[in-house]
PDB file of C-alpha atoms in Angstrom:
ATOM      1  CA  GLY A 209      30.292  27.811  28.809  1.00  0.00           C
ATOM      2  CA  GLN A 210      27.527  25.351  29.316  1.00  0.00           C
ATOM      3  CA  GLU A 211      24.168  26.802  30.363  1.00  0.00           C
ATOM      4  CA  GLY A 212      23.046  23.735  32.314  1.00  0.00           C
ATOM      5  CA  LEU A 213      21.061  20.745  31.249  1.00  0.00           C
ATOM      6  CA  HIS A 214      17.919  21.256  29.232  1.00  0.00           C
ATOM      7  CA  VAL A 215      16.289  17.893  28.654  1.00  0.00           C
ATOM      8  CA  ARG A 216      14.519  18.130  25.347  1.00  0.00           C
ATOM      9  CA  ALA A 217      11.515  16.173  24.197  1.00  0.00           C
ATOM     10  CA  VAL A 218       9.917  16.552  20.790  1.00  0.00           C
ATOM     11  CA  GLY A 219       8.647  20.131  20.802  1.00  0.00           C
ATOM     12  CA  GLY A 220      10.107  21.415  24.077  1.00  0.00           C
ATOM     13  CA  LEU A 221      11.495  20.684  27.536  1.00  0.00           C
ATOM     14  CA  TRP A 222      11.017  17.270  29.111  1.00  0.00           C
ATOM     15  CA  GLU A 223       9.207  18.621  32.194  1.00  0.00           C
ATOM     16  CA  ASP A 224       6.761  20.610  30.042  1.00  0.00           C
ATOM     17  CA  HIS A 225       6.094  17.549  27.939  1.00  0.00           C
ATOM     18  CA  VAL A 226       5.350  15.449  31.044  1.00  0.00           C
ATOM     19  CA  ILE A 227       3.230  18.167  32.663  1.00  0.00           C
ATOM     20  CA  GLU A 228       1.103  18.462  29.480  1.00  0.00           C
ATOM     21  CA  TRP A 229       0.421  14.713  29.603  1.00  0.00           C
ATOM     22  CA  LEU A 230      -0.386  14.837  33.311  1.00  0.00           C
ATOM     23  CA  ALA A 231      -2.981  17.550  32.653  1.00  0.00           C
ATOM     24  CA  GLN A 232      -4.861  14.929  30.584  1.00  0.00           C
ATOM     25  CA  ALA A 233      -4.832  12.277  33.272  1.00  0.00           C
ATOM     26  CA  GLY A 234      -8.439  12.866  34.306  1.00  0.00           C
ATOM     27  CA  ALA A 235      -9.678  11.751  30.891  1.00  0.00           C
ATOM     28  CA  GLY A 236      -8.987   8.143  31.928  1.00  0.00           C
ATOM     29  CA  LYS A 237      -7.404   7.274  28.631  1.00  0.00           C
ATOM     30  CA  ILE A 238      -3.760   7.472  29.738  1.00  0.00           C
ATOM     31  CA  LEU A 239      -1.909   5.009  31.942  1.00  0.00           C
ATOM     32  CA  PHE A 240       1.149   6.466  33.579  1.00  0.00           C
ATOM     33  CA  LEU A 241       3.992   4.038  34.376  1.00  0.00           C
ATOM     34  CA  THR A 242       7.562   4.509  35.408  1.00  0.00           C
ATOM     35  CA  TYR A 243      10.538   2.456  34.313  1.00  0.00           C
ATOM     36  CA  GLU A 244      11.439   2.120  37.958  1.00  0.00           C
ATOM     37  CA  ASP A 245       8.036   0.546  38.743  1.00  0.00           C
ATOM     38  CA  LEU A 246       8.450  -1.843  35.795  1.00  0.00           C
ATOM     39  CA  VAL A 247      11.829  -2.939  37.056  1.00  0.00           C
ATOM     40  CA  GLU A 248      10.684  -3.182  40.663  1.00  0.00           C
ATOM     41  CA  ASP A 249       7.692  -5.467  39.933  1.00  0.00           C
ATOM     42  CA  THR A 250       7.235  -6.271  36.254  1.00  0.00           C
ATOM     43  CA  GLU A 251       4.261  -8.632  36.796  1.00  0.00           C
ATOM     44  CA  ARG A 252       2.380  -6.065  38.898  1.00  0.00           C
ATOM     45  CA  GLU A 253       2.812  -3.432  36.224  1.00  0.00           C
ATOM     46  CA  LEU A 254       1.893  -5.901  33.451  1.00  0.00           C
ATOM     47  CA  LYS A 255      -1.383  -6.586  35.248  1.00  0.00           C
ATOM     48  CA  LYS A 256      -2.072  -2.861  35.397  1.00  0.00           C
ATOM     49  CA  ILE A 257      -1.421  -2.540  31.662  1.00  0.00           C
ATOM     50  CA  ALA A 258      -3.673  -5.530  30.813  1.00  0.00           C
ATOM     51  CA  GLU A 259      -6.478  -4.195  32.999  1.00  0.00           C
ATOM     52  CA  PHE A 260      -6.159  -0.727  31.481  1.00  0.00           C
ATOM     53  CA  LEU A 261      -6.341  -2.181  27.955  1.00  0.00           C
ATOM     54  CA  GLY A 262      -9.111  -4.598  28.834  1.00  0.00           C
ATOM     55  CA  VAL A 263      -6.974  -7.541  27.777  1.00  0.00           C
ATOM     56  CA  GLU A 264      -7.213 -10.967  29.431  1.00  0.00           C
ATOM     57  CA  LEU A 265      -3.734 -11.747  30.734  1.00  0.00           C
ATOM     58  CA  THR A 266      -3.490 -15.476  30.133  1.00  0.00           C
ATOM     59  CA  GLU A 267      -0.408 -17.349  31.353  1.00  0.00           C
ATOM     60  CA  GLU A 268       0.723 -17.743  27.743  1.00  0.00           C
ATOM     61  CA  LEU A 269       0.369 -14.024  27.023  1.00  0.00           C
ATOM     62  CA  LYS A 270       2.054 -13.113  30.305  1.00  0.00           C
ATOM     63  CA  LYS A 271       5.019 -15.388  29.500  1.00  0.00           C
ATOM     64  CA  GLN A 272       5.322 -13.905  25.997  1.00  0.00           C
ATOM     65  CA  VAL A 273       5.139 -10.275  27.146  1.00  0.00           C
ATOM     66  CA  LEU A 274       7.591 -10.884  29.996  1.00  0.00           C
ATOM     67  CA  HIS A 275      10.061 -12.405  27.526  1.00  0.00           C
ATOM     68  CA  GLU A 276       9.582  -9.685  24.878  1.00  0.00           C
ATOM     69  CA  GLY A 277       9.862  -6.994  27.567  1.00  0.00           C
ATOM     70  CA  LYS A 278      13.136  -8.241  28.976  1.00  0.00           C
ATOM     71  CA  PHE A 279      15.914  -5.696  28.643  1.00  0.00           C
ATOM     72  CA  GLU A 280      18.146  -8.189  26.760  1.00  0.00           C
ATOM     73  CA  THR A 281      15.349  -8.985  24.259  1.00  0.00           C
ATOM     74  CA  MET A 282      14.462  -5.355  23.707  1.00  0.00           C
ATOM     75  CA  GLN A 283      18.106  -4.370  23.277  1.00  0.00           C
ATOM     76  CA  LYS A 284      18.387  -6.836  20.370  1.00  0.00           C
ATOM     77  CA  ASN A 285      15.110  -5.810  18.718  1.00  0.00           C
ATOM     78  CA  PRO A 286      15.854  -3.475  15.754  1.00  0.00           C
ATOM     79  CA  VAL A 287      12.528  -1.646  16.121  1.00  0.00           C
ATOM     80  CA  VAL A 288      13.201  -0.910  19.794  1.00  0.00           C
ATOM     81  CA  ASN A 289      16.919  -0.190  19.654  1.00  0.00           C
ATOM     82  CA  ASN A 290      16.481   2.160  16.636  1.00  0.00           C
ATOM     83  CA  SER A 291      18.859   0.196  14.409  1.00  0.00           C
ATOM     84  CA  SER A 292      15.972  -0.210  11.957  1.00  0.00           C
ATOM     85  CA  ASN A 293      16.241   3.586  11.539  1.00  0.00           C
ATOM     86  CA  GLY A 294      19.876   3.343  10.428  1.00  0.00           C
ATOM     87  CA  ILE A 295      21.351   4.210  13.837  1.00  0.00           C
ATOM     88  CA  ASP A 296      24.575   2.428  14.708  1.00  0.00           C
ATOM     89  CA  VAL A 297      23.658   1.038  18.140  1.00  0.00           C
ATOM     90  CA  LYS A 298      27.299   0.218  18.931  1.00  0.00           C
ATOM     91  CA  THR A 299      28.419   3.877  18.729  1.00  0.00           C
ATOM     92  CA  THR A 300      25.082   5.538  19.667  1.00  0.00           C
ATOM     93  CA  PRO A 301      23.100   3.128  21.824  1.00  0.00           C
ATOM     94  CA  PHE A 302      19.446   4.091  22.260  1.00  0.00           C
ATOM     95  CA  ILE A 303      19.137   1.448  24.938  1.00  0.00           C
ATOM     96  CA  ARG A 304      22.131   1.618  27.238  1.00  0.00           C
ATOM     97  CA  LYS A 305      22.261  -0.725  30.256  1.00  0.00           C
ATOM     98  CA  GLY A 306      18.725  -1.006  31.569  1.00  0.00           C
ATOM     99  CA  ASN A 307      19.709  -0.044  35.098  1.00  0.00           C
ATOM    100  CA  VAL A 308      17.648   2.192  37.288  1.00  0.00           C
ATOM    101  CA  GLY A 309      19.718   5.241  38.115  1.00  0.00           C
ATOM    102  CA  GLY A 310      22.030   4.730  35.117  1.00  0.00           C
ATOM    103  CA  TRP A 311      21.881   8.467  34.467  1.00  0.00           C
ATOM    104  CA  ARG A 312      24.470   8.871  37.230  1.00  0.00           C
ATOM    105  CA  ASP A 313      27.050   7.458  34.819  1.00  0.00           C
ATOM    106  CA  TYR A 314      26.348  10.179  32.224  1.00  0.00           C
ATOM    107  CA  LEU A 315      25.431  13.394  34.030  1.00  0.00           C
ATOM    108  CA  THR A 316      27.690  15.797  35.850  1.00  0.00           C
ATOM    109  CA  GLY A 317      26.790  17.100  39.311  1.00  0.00           C
ATOM    110  CA  GLU A 318      25.516  20.342  37.759  1.00  0.00           C
ATOM    111  CA  GLN A 319      23.401  18.454  35.255  1.00  0.00           C
ATOM    112  CA  SER A 320      21.973  16.263  38.061  1.00  0.00           C
ATOM    113  CA  THR A 321      20.974  19.443  39.910  1.00  0.00           C
ATOM    114  CA  GLU A 322      19.193  20.738  36.800  1.00  0.00           C
ATOM    115  CA  LEU A 323      17.413  17.402  36.424  1.00  0.00           C
ATOM    116  CA  ASP A 324      16.327  17.572  40.070  1.00  0.00           C
ATOM    117  CA  LYS A 325      14.764  20.994  39.323  1.00  0.00           C
ATOM    118  CA  ALA A 326      12.887  19.585  36.341  1.00  0.00           C
ATOM    119  CA  ILE A 327      11.639  16.653  38.374  1.00  0.00           C
ATOM    120  CA  ALA A 328      10.539  19.069  41.142  1.00  0.00           C
ATOM    121  CA  LYS A 329       8.359  20.887  38.588  1.00  0.00           C
ATOM    122  CA  VAL A 330       6.690  17.623  37.681  1.00  0.00           C
ATOM    123  CA  HIS A 331       6.212  16.703  41.376  1.00  0.00           C
ATOM    124  CA  ALA A 332       4.657  20.132  42.046  1.00  0.00           C
ATOM    125  CA  VAL A 333       1.740  19.285  39.762  1.00  0.00           C
ATOM    126  CA  GLY A 334       1.244  15.823  41.221  1.00  0.00           C
ATOM    127  CA  GLY A 335       3.432  13.860  38.827  1.00  0.00           C
ATOM    128  CA  ARG A 336       5.239  10.799  40.068  1.00  0.00           C
ATOM    129  CA  VAL A 337       8.820  10.564  38.818  1.00  0.00           C
ATOM    130  CA  ARG A 338      11.309   8.142  40.294  1.00  0.00           C
ATOM    131  CA  CYS A 339      15.026   7.937  39.583  1.00  0.00           C
ATOM    132  CA  THR A 340      15.883   5.226  42.040  1.00  0.00           C
ATOM    133  CA  LEU A 341      14.390   2.152  43.642  1.00  0.00           C
ATOM    134  CA  GLU A 342      13.493   2.498  47.286  1.00  0.00           C
ATOM    135  CA  ASN A 343      15.885  -0.331  48.251  1.00  0.00           C
ATOM    136  CA  ASN A 344      18.890   1.096  46.338  1.00  0.00           C
TER     137      ASN A 344
END
């Protein structure tokens, strides 16, 4: 039988990977963002990124980044969708639908419970993980 969901990242479990990065947050060289925040208010998050990088966010640059960062644009980009690595994106899509909470379409109830436990570990050390938008 299945032993539950173990979300793997390179070198270990997803929650351990996230917690290791969170431990480095005080160094000031890491900007933590969530996909949910980016979907909720892309311009707000783009301003955070530009400020963090020390980049002047001109209207032209903002327009370009917002276009290149659109789900539809990224889904077609071979570098982003992994097709440049020989992956058949029609049978094994790296970028699925771009919806917040899309995991619900893929995980069983038991797997969702396991994911909730992993997220709770991240929350316990002050990490901010969202799987929904507040107004969903």
